[in-house]
Amino acid sequence: MEFIDSSVVEQIEMKMIRPSQFAIRDSFQKNDPDFETLINSIREHGLLQPILIRPLASGFEIVAGHRRYHACRNLRWRFISAKIRELTDKQSYEIQLTENVQRKSMDLLEEAEAFRRYIVDFGWGGVTELAKKIGKSEEYVSHHMQLLKLPDEIKEKIADRSINVSQAIEIAQISREKQSLIMEHIMNNDLTVRQIRELKSALNHESQDELVVAAKARAPVMARKTYLTLKITLTRLDNLINEVHSTVEPDQRAEIINFLMGIRLKIHSLIDDSIRFKNSSSKQYKSY
């Protein structure tokens, strides 16, 4: 069915307009440098694009254009050019969300929370429907929502951009007891997504019994850090060996690979030592 825009554009008195009750973002950042730029632009050129509002019993509610509205208020305008359209709560929220996603004006957690509200709090649709509405993949929506399950200390790292979205999503997909530990290694070693996945794959080869024992016994943190560091080292060494196969001339390759394989055996031995130490520490903890 073809969409027919039945909205009208009029000059509306500012005091008759209120912010959306379904505001996507928690707060409006008036100290944002871009906001000052917007004010100066409107002061010089006027409002080039009307804001979008919907009529309510007591006036009008902003659907799109909160920043433009606040900029005009800052300039002490009495009236503002507005496109008026009949919209449901759901339609209003979808327009706001789509606008913010396209402009990339929200941080990762704000975006994830907005997705959660649409699906869980308001019950307006599932991941598939929401993804279509905002022009993103189902994987994009579901992966971002997983970030909300992370511990607060990891969310803080996301908020201050110590880790990026790809790294955060990889962390969200592992068991909770390992998240903080792996995050520390990601930050200290600047691991790529590929390296994180290789590390996760290596950790999954641990026996289930060993994981249960480690969880119950709460092995000392340093023992687990040592084990994880060695696993990372082994993964990086394997990558280096693969690189030698593809980049080093055959007459030099054998000597270098033999050297690296010798180091690999030593690391395996150290991993075995760290496992024994971890298990020993676990038994000592259980005896207390």
mmCIF file of C-alpha atoms in Angstrom:
data_model
loop_
_atom_site.group_PDB
_atom_site.id
_atom_site.type_symbol
_atom_site.label_atom_id
_atom_site.label_comp_id
_atom_site.label_asym_id
_atom_site.label_seq_id
_atom_site.Cartn_x
_atom_site.Cartn_y
_atom_site.Cartn_z
ATOM 1 C CA MET A 1 0.000 0.000 0.000
ATOM 2 C CA GLU A 2 1.433 3.377 -1.033
ATOM 3 C CA PHE A 3 2.020 5.869 1.781
ATOM 4 C CA ILE A 4 0.073 9.124 1.415
ATOM 5 C CA ASP A 5 1.399 12.035 3.473
ATOM 6 C CA SER A 6 -1.637 13.901 4.794
ATOM 7 C CA SER A 7 0.355 16.161 7.098
ATOM 8 C CA VAL A 8 0.185 19.941 6.983
ATOM 9 C CA VAL A 9 2.846 22.563 7.754
ATOM 10 C CA GLU A 10 1.918 25.488 9.987
ATOM 11 C CA GLN A 11 3.474 28.009 12.331
ATOM 12 C CA ILE A 12 2.766 26.701 15.843
ATOM 13 C CA GLU A 13 3.226 28.625 19.078
ATOM 14 C CA MET A 14 6.194 27.180 20.984
ATOM 15 C CA LYS A 15 4.354 26.984 24.308
ATOM 16 C CA MET A 16 1.812 24.597 22.769
ATOM 17 C CA ILE A 17 4.511 22.013 22.011
ATOM 18 C CA ARG A 18 6.000 19.579 24.504
ATOM 19 C CA PRO A 19 8.784 16.975 24.274
ATOM 20 C CA SER A 20 7.805 13.414 23.455
ATOM 21 C CA GLN A 21 6.606 11.186 26.277
ATOM 22 C CA PHE A 22 8.425 8.381 24.440
ATOM 23 C CA ALA A 23 11.730 10.228 24.132
ATOM 24 C CA ILE A 24 14.404 7.880 22.809
ATOM 25 C CA ARG A 25 17.291 9.513 24.651
ATOM 26 C CA ASP A 26 17.371 9.996 28.428
ATOM 27 C CA SER A 27 18.368 13.652 28.303
ATOM 28 C CA PHE A 28 19.006 16.478 25.877
ATOM 29 C CA GLN A 29 22.645 17.596 25.831
ATOM 30 C CA LYS A 30 22.596 21.396 25.541
ATOM 31 C CA ASN A 31 26.339 21.604 26.173
ATOM 32 C CA ASP A 32 27.041 19.614 22.987
ATOM 33 C CA PRO A 33 29.262 21.713 20.634
ATOM 34 C CA ASP A 34 27.096 20.619 17.703
ATOM 35 C CA PHE A 35 24.068 22.153 19.415
ATOM 36 C CA GLU A 36 25.732 25.574 19.471
ATOM 37 C CA THR A 37 26.530 25.159 15.788
ATOM 38 C CA LEU A 38 22.856 24.379 15.113
ATOM 39 C CA ILE A 39 21.760 27.508 16.984
ATOM 40 C CA ASN A 40 24.118 29.683 14.950
ATOM 41 C CA SER A 41 22.936 28.090 11.714
ATOM 42 C CA ILE A 42 19.256 28.717 12.507
ATOM 43 C CA ARG A 43 20.051 32.254 13.627
ATOM 44 C CA GLU A 44 21.744 32.966 10.289
ATOM 45 C CA HIS A 45 19.659 30.938 7.825
ATOM 46 C CA GLY A 46 16.405 30.266 9.648
ATOM 47 C CA LEU A 47 14.796 26.867 10.216
ATOM 48 C CA LEU A 48 15.314 25.051 6.921
ATOM 49 C CA GLN A 49 13.325 21.939 7.860
ATOM 50 C CA PRO A 50 10.120 21.992 9.948
ATOM 51 C CA ILE A 51 9.966 19.818 13.034
ATOM 52 C CA LEU A 52 7.468 16.930 13.042
ATOM 53 C CA ILE A 53 4.732 17.023 15.691
ATOM 54 C CA ARG A 54 1.503 15.167 16.397
ATOM 55 C CA PRO A 55 -1.692 16.602 17.877
ATOM 56 C CA LEU A 56 -2.743 15.599 21.393
ATOM 57 C CA ALA A 57 -5.663 16.684 23.553
ATOM 58 C CA SER A 58 -3.652 19.399 25.299
ATOM 59 C CA GLY A 59 -1.525 20.616 22.402
ATOM 60 C CA PHE A 60 1.217 18.998 20.357
ATOM 61 C CA GLU A 61 4.041 16.544 20.983
ATOM 62 C CA ILE A 62 7.401 16.461 19.186
ATOM 63 C CA VAL A 63 8.001 13.367 17.086
ATOM 64 C CA ALA A 64 11.179 14.418 15.265
ATOM 65 C CA GLY A 65 13.306 17.540 15.617
ATOM 66 C CA HIS A 66 13.940 17.871 19.356
ATOM 67 C CA ARG A 67 17.299 19.580 18.775
ATOM 68 C CA ARG A 68 15.801 22.053 16.315
ATOM 69 C CA TYR A 69 12.961 22.781 18.761
ATOM 70 C CA HIS A 70 15.376 23.458 21.642
ATOM 71 C CA ALA A 71 17.605 25.576 19.411
ATOM 72 C CA CYS A 72 14.627 27.772 18.459
ATOM 73 C CA ARG A 73 13.627 28.047 22.122
ATOM 74 C CA ASN A 74 17.147 29.144 22.878
ATOM 75 C CA LEU A 75 16.719 31.896 20.272
ATOM 76 C CA ARG A 76 13.472 32.899 22.055
ATOM 77 C CA TRP A 77 11.269 32.228 19.067
ATOM 78 C CA ARG A 78 7.549 32.461 19.773
ATOM 79 C CA PHE A 79 6.456 30.359 16.785
ATOM 80 C CA ILE A 80 8.097 27.462 14.953
ATOM 81 C CA SER A 81 7.424 25.875 11.571
ATOM 82 C CA ALA A 82 6.021 22.402 12.185
ATOM 83 C CA LYS A 83 4.684 19.529 10.117
ATOM 84 C CA ILE A 84 1.591 18.169 11.842
ATOM 85 C CA ARG A 85 0.709 14.501 11.354
ATOM 86 C CA GLU A 86 -1.695 12.082 13.043
ATOM 87 C CA LEU A 87 0.454 9.315 14.544
ATOM 88 C CA THR A 88 0.016 6.533 17.083
ATOM 89 C CA ASP A 89 2.393 6.074 20.008
ATOM 90 C CA LYS A 90 4.040 3.192 18.143
ATOM 91 C CA GLN A 91 4.498 5.172 14.929
ATOM 92 C CA SER A 92 5.887 8.130 16.851
ATOM 93 C CA TYR A 93 8.439 5.950 18.630
ATOM 94 C CA GLU A 94 9.479 4.236 15.382
ATOM 95 C CA ILE A 95 10.094 7.560 13.651
ATOM 96 C CA GLN A 96 12.179 8.862 16.543
ATOM 97 C CA LEU A 97 14.167 5.657 16.788
ATOM 98 C CA THR A 98 14.829 5.465 13.044
ATOM 99 C CA GLU A 99 15.971 9.104 12.950
ATOM 100 C CA ASN A 100 18.394 8.621 15.849
ATOM 101 C CA VAL A 101 19.777 5.336 14.503
ATOM 102 C CA GLN A 102 20.385 6.855 11.063
ATOM 103 C CA ARG A 103 22.032 9.966 12.537
ATOM 104 C CA LYS A 104 24.057 7.791 14.951
ATOM 105 C CA SER A 105 23.169 10.223 17.708
ATOM 106 C CA MET A 106 22.860 7.575 20.435
ATOM 107 C CA ASP A 107 25.614 5.651 22.139
ATOM 108 C CA LEU A 108 25.541 1.849 22.100
ATOM 109 C CA LEU A 109 23.715 1.423 25.403
ATOM 110 C CA GLU A 110 21.110 4.101 24.636
ATOM 111 C CA GLU A 111 20.389 2.344 21.366
ATOM 112 C CA ALA A 112 20.166 -1.071 23.035
ATOM 113 C CA GLU A 113 17.823 0.289 25.707
ATOM 114 C CA ALA A 114 15.594 1.861 23.043
ATOM 115 C CA PHE A 115 15.359 -1.516 21.286
ATOM 116 C CA ARG A 116 14.501 -3.232 24.574
ATOM 117 C CA ARG A 117 11.724 -0.749 25.357
ATOM 118 C CA TYR A 118 10.141 -1.276 21.931
ATOM 119 C CA ILE A 119 10.167 -5.074 22.215
ATOM 120 C CA VAL A 120 9.827 -5.760 25.947
ATOM 121 C CA ASP A 121 8.283 -2.745 27.686
ATOM 122 C CA PHE A 122 5.819 -1.678 24.999
ATOM 123 C CA GLY A 123 5.403 -5.046 23.263
ATOM 124 C CA TRP A 124 5.085 -3.435 19.832
ATOM 125 C CA GLY A 125 6.862 -6.213 17.961
ATOM 126 C CA GLY A 126 9.775 -8.617 17.930
ATOM 127 C CA VAL A 127 13.344 -8.334 16.721
ATOM 128 C CA THR A 128 12.345 -9.042 13.107
ATOM 129 C CA GLU A 129 9.735 -6.283 12.935
ATOM 130 C CA LEU A 130 11.927 -3.721 14.686
ATOM 131 C CA ALA A 131 14.882 -4.483 12.411
ATOM 132 C CA LYS A 132 12.717 -3.830 9.339
ATOM 133 C CA LYS A 133 11.374 -0.571 10.778
ATOM 134 C CA ILE A 134 14.813 0.931 11.402
ATOM 135 C CA GLY A 135 16.517 -0.537 8.329
ATOM 136 C CA LYS A 136 18.929 -2.776 10.206
ATOM 137 C CA SER A 137 19.504 -6.543 10.319
ATOM 138 C CA GLU A 138 17.975 -8.805 12.966
ATOM 139 C CA GLU A 139 21.521 -9.623 14.085
ATOM 140 C CA TYR A 140 22.221 -5.916 14.619
ATOM 141 C CA VAL A 141 19.206 -5.530 16.918
ATOM 142 C CA SER A 142 19.685 -8.754 18.899
ATOM 143 C CA HIS A 143 23.445 -8.255 19.367
ATOM 144 C CA HIS A 144 22.981 -4.718 20.642
ATOM 145 C CA MET A 145 20.319 -5.861 23.125
ATOM 146 C CA GLN A 146 22.768 -8.437 24.503
ATOM 147 C CA LEU A 147 24.943 -5.552 25.723
ATOM 148 C CA LEU A 148 22.317 -4.743 28.379
ATOM 149 C CA LYS A 149 23.097 -8.067 30.096
ATOM 150 C CA LEU A 150 26.730 -7.132 30.689
ATOM 151 C CA PRO A 151 27.960 -6.186 34.199
ATOM 152 C CA ASP A 152 28.037 -2.479 35.050
ATOM 153 C CA GLU A 153 31.838 -2.278 34.975
ATOM 154 C CA ILE A 154 31.869 -3.463 31.355
ATOM 155 C CA LYS A 155 29.019 -1.117 30.434
ATOM 156 C CA GLU A 156 31.162 1.741 31.758
ATOM 157 C CA LYS A 157 33.962 0.688 29.395
ATOM 158 C CA ILE A 158 31.481 0.754 26.516
ATOM 159 C CA ALA A 159 30.194 4.192 27.550
ATOM 160 C CA ASP A 160 33.685 5.724 27.705
ATOM 161 C CA ARG A 161 34.657 3.922 24.472
ATOM 162 C CA SER A 162 37.456 1.896 26.031
ATOM 163 C CA ILE A 163 36.087 -1.021 23.996
ATOM 164 C CA ASN A 164 34.231 -0.828 20.691
ATOM 165 C CA VAL A 165 30.892 -2.351 19.725
ATOM 166 C CA SER A 166 32.404 -5.420 18.011
ATOM 167 C CA GLN A 167 34.536 -6.235 21.054
ATOM 168 C CA ALA A 168 31.596 -5.627 23.414
ATOM 169 C CA ILE A 169 29.321 -7.975 21.450
ATOM 170 C CA GLU A 170 31.967 -10.739 21.604
ATOM 171 C CA ILE A 171 32.223 -10.272 25.377
ATOM 172 C CA ALA A 172 28.424 -10.419 25.743
ATOM 173 C CA GLN A 173 28.383 -13.856 24.129
ATOM 174 C CA ILE A 174 30.565 -15.603 26.737
ATOM 175 C CA SER A 175 29.784 -16.825 30.237
ATOM 176 C CA ARG A 176 29.428 -14.117 32.859
ATOM 177 C CA GLU A 177 32.218 -15.398 35.105
ATOM 178 C CA LYS A 178 34.763 -14.908 32.309
ATOM 179 C CA GLN A 179 33.563 -11.569 30.939
ATOM 180 C CA SER A 180 35.501 -9.198 33.191
ATOM 181 C CA LEU A 181 38.663 -11.278 32.909
ATOM 182 C CA ILE A 182 38.596 -11.413 29.121
ATOM 183 C CA MET A 183 37.718 -7.715 28.903
ATOM 184 C CA GLU A 184 40.894 -6.895 30.817
ATOM 185 C CA HIS A 185 42.964 -8.897 28.321
ATOM 186 C CA ILE A 186 41.210 -7.274 25.390
ATOM 187 C CA MET A 187 42.111 -3.824 26.691
ATOM 188 C CA ASN A 188 45.668 -4.675 27.767
ATOM 189 C CA ASN A 189 46.536 -6.488 24.535
ATOM 190 C CA ASP A 190 44.272 -4.584 22.114
ATOM 191 C CA LEU A 191 42.838 -7.850 20.773
ATOM 192 C CA THR A 192 41.010 -7.825 17.448
ATOM 193 C CA VAL A 193 37.622 -9.505 17.010
ATOM 194 C CA ARG A 194 39.338 -12.423 15.300
ATOM 195 C CA GLN A 195 41.752 -12.877 18.201
ATOM 196 C CA ILE A 196 38.881 -12.686 20.706
ATOM 197 C CA ARG A 197 37.012 -15.401 18.815
ATOM 198 C CA GLU A 198 40.116 -17.595 18.688
ATOM 199 C CA LEU A 199 40.538 -17.141 22.426
ATOM 200 C CA LYS A 200 36.894 -18.050 23.042
ATOM 201 C CA SER A 201 37.307 -21.139 20.890
ATOM 202 C CA ALA A 202 40.400 -22.168 22.853
ATOM 203 C CA LEU A 203 38.600 -21.720 26.169
ATOM 204 C CA ASN A 204 35.676 -23.839 24.961
ATOM 205 C CA HIS A 205 38.028 -26.817 24.700
ATOM 206 C CA GLU A 206 38.301 -26.967 28.457
ATOM 207 C CA SER A 207 36.400 -29.943 29.871
ATOM 208 C CA GLN A 208 33.006 -29.190 31.410
ATOM 209 C CA ASP A 209 34.151 -30.802 34.658
ATOM 210 C CA GLU A 210 37.065 -28.418 34.889
ATOM 211 C CA LEU A 211 34.794 -25.431 34.320
ATOM 212 C CA VAL A 212 32.434 -26.572 37.065
ATOM 213 C CA VAL A 213 35.294 -27.090 39.492
ATOM 214 C CA ALA A 214 36.738 -23.683 38.682
ATOM 215 C CA ALA A 215 33.377 -22.002 39.182
ATOM 216 C CA LYS A 216 32.657 -23.724 42.489
ATOM 217 C CA ALA A 217 36.134 -23.454 43.901
ATOM 218 C CA ARG A 218 36.664 -19.882 42.774
ATOM 219 C CA ALA A 219 40.317 -20.457 41.917
ATOM 220 C CA PRO A 220 42.604 -17.508 42.677
ATOM 221 C CA VAL A 221 42.365 -14.729 40.153
ATOM 222 C CA MET A 222 46.089 -14.727 39.383
ATOM 223 C CA ALA A 223 46.009 -18.426 38.486
ATOM 224 C CA ARG A 224 43.208 -17.859 36.001
ATOM 225 C CA LYS A 225 44.927 -14.784 34.576
ATOM 226 C CA THR A 226 48.112 -16.778 34.042
ATOM 227 C CA TYR A 227 46.224 -19.537 32.258
ATOM 228 C CA LEU A 228 44.347 -17.071 30.045
ATOM 229 C CA THR A 229 47.510 -15.134 29.192
ATOM 230 C CA LEU A 230 49.214 -18.338 28.058
ATOM 231 C CA LYS A 231 46.208 -19.233 25.917
ATOM 232 C CA ILE A 232 46.385 -15.834 24.243
ATOM 233 C CA THR A 233 50.121 -16.264 23.676
ATOM 234 C CA LEU A 234 49.531 -19.677 22.101
ATOM 235 C CA THR A 235 46.879 -18.262 19.778
ATOM 236 C CA ARG A 236 49.170 -15.442 18.680
ATOM 237 C CA LEU A 237 52.050 -17.868 18.131
ATOM 238 C CA ASP A 238 49.844 -20.072 15.903
ATOM 239 C CA ASN A 239 48.973 -16.983 13.866
ATOM 240 C CA LEU A 240 52.690 -16.227 13.541
ATOM 241 C CA ILE A 241 53.429 -19.771 12.359
ATOM 242 C CA ASN A 242 50.708 -19.460 9.712
ATOM 243 C CA GLU A 243 52.221 -16.150 8.630
ATOM 244 C CA VAL A 244 55.648 -17.757 8.211
ATOM 245 C CA HIS A 245 54.123 -20.427 5.940
ATOM 246 C CA SER A 246 52.688 -17.782 3.636
ATOM 247 C CA THR A 247 55.354 -15.047 3.690
ATOM 248 C CA VAL A 248 58.808 -16.601 4.256
ATOM 249 C CA GLU A 249 60.862 -18.163 1.475
ATOM 250 C CA PRO A 250 61.034 -22.000 1.587
ATOM 251 C CA ASP A 251 64.802 -22.108 2.197
ATOM 252 C CA GLN A 252 64.382 -20.056 5.392
ATOM 253 C CA ARG A 253 61.005 -21.380 6.467
ATOM 254 C CA ALA A 254 62.033 -24.676 8.091
ATOM 255 C CA GLU A 255 64.494 -23.142 10.557
ATOM 256 C CA ILE A 256 62.032 -20.464 11.697
ATOM 257 C CA ILE A 257 59.131 -22.898 12.058
ATOM 258 C CA ASN A 258 61.260 -25.356 14.049
ATOM 259 C CA PHE A 259 62.201 -22.494 16.370
ATOM 260 C CA LEU A 260 58.573 -21.401 16.802
ATOM 261 C CA MET A 261 57.338 -24.966 17.319
ATOM 262 C CA GLY A 262 59.908 -25.359 20.099
ATOM 263 C CA ILE A 263 58.498 -22.289 21.808
ATOM 264 C CA ARG A 264 54.978 -23.660 21.258
ATOM 265 C CA LEU A 265 55.873 -26.860 23.113
ATOM 266 C CA LYS A 266 57.239 -24.823 26.019
ATOM 267 C CA ILE A 267 54.039 -22.773 26.176
ATOM 268 C CA HIS A 268 51.969 -25.987 26.203
ATOM 269 C CA SER A 269 54.068 -27.175 29.111
ATOM 270 C CA LEU A 270 53.462 -23.904 30.950
ATOM 271 C CA ILE A 271 49.715 -24.215 30.280
ATOM 272 C CA ASP A 272 49.767 -27.688 31.837
ATOM 273 C CA ASP A 273 51.579 -26.229 34.856
ATOM 274 C CA SER A 274 49.029 -23.443 35.166
ATOM 275 C CA ILE A 275 46.134 -25.946 35.026
ATOM 276 C CA ARG A 276 47.726 -28.020 37.775
ATOM 277 C CA PHE A 277 48.252 -24.907 39.869
ATOM 278 C CA LYS A 278 44.680 -23.759 39.257
ATOM 279 C CA ASN A 279 43.270 -27.169 40.244
ATOM 280 C CA SER A 280 45.508 -27.308 43.292
ATOM 281 C CA SER A 281 44.366 -23.865 44.380
ATOM 282 C CA SER A 282 40.759 -24.889 43.867
ATOM 283 C CA LYS A 283 41.147 -27.933 46.144
ATOM 284 C CA GLN A 284 42.809 -25.813 48.812
ATOM 285 C CA TYR A 285 39.954 -23.313 48.669
ATOM 286 C CA LYS A 286 37.353 -26.081 49.059
ATOM 287 C CA SER A 287 39.084 -27.393 52.169
ATOM 288 C CA TYR A 288 38.625 -24.073 54.013
#
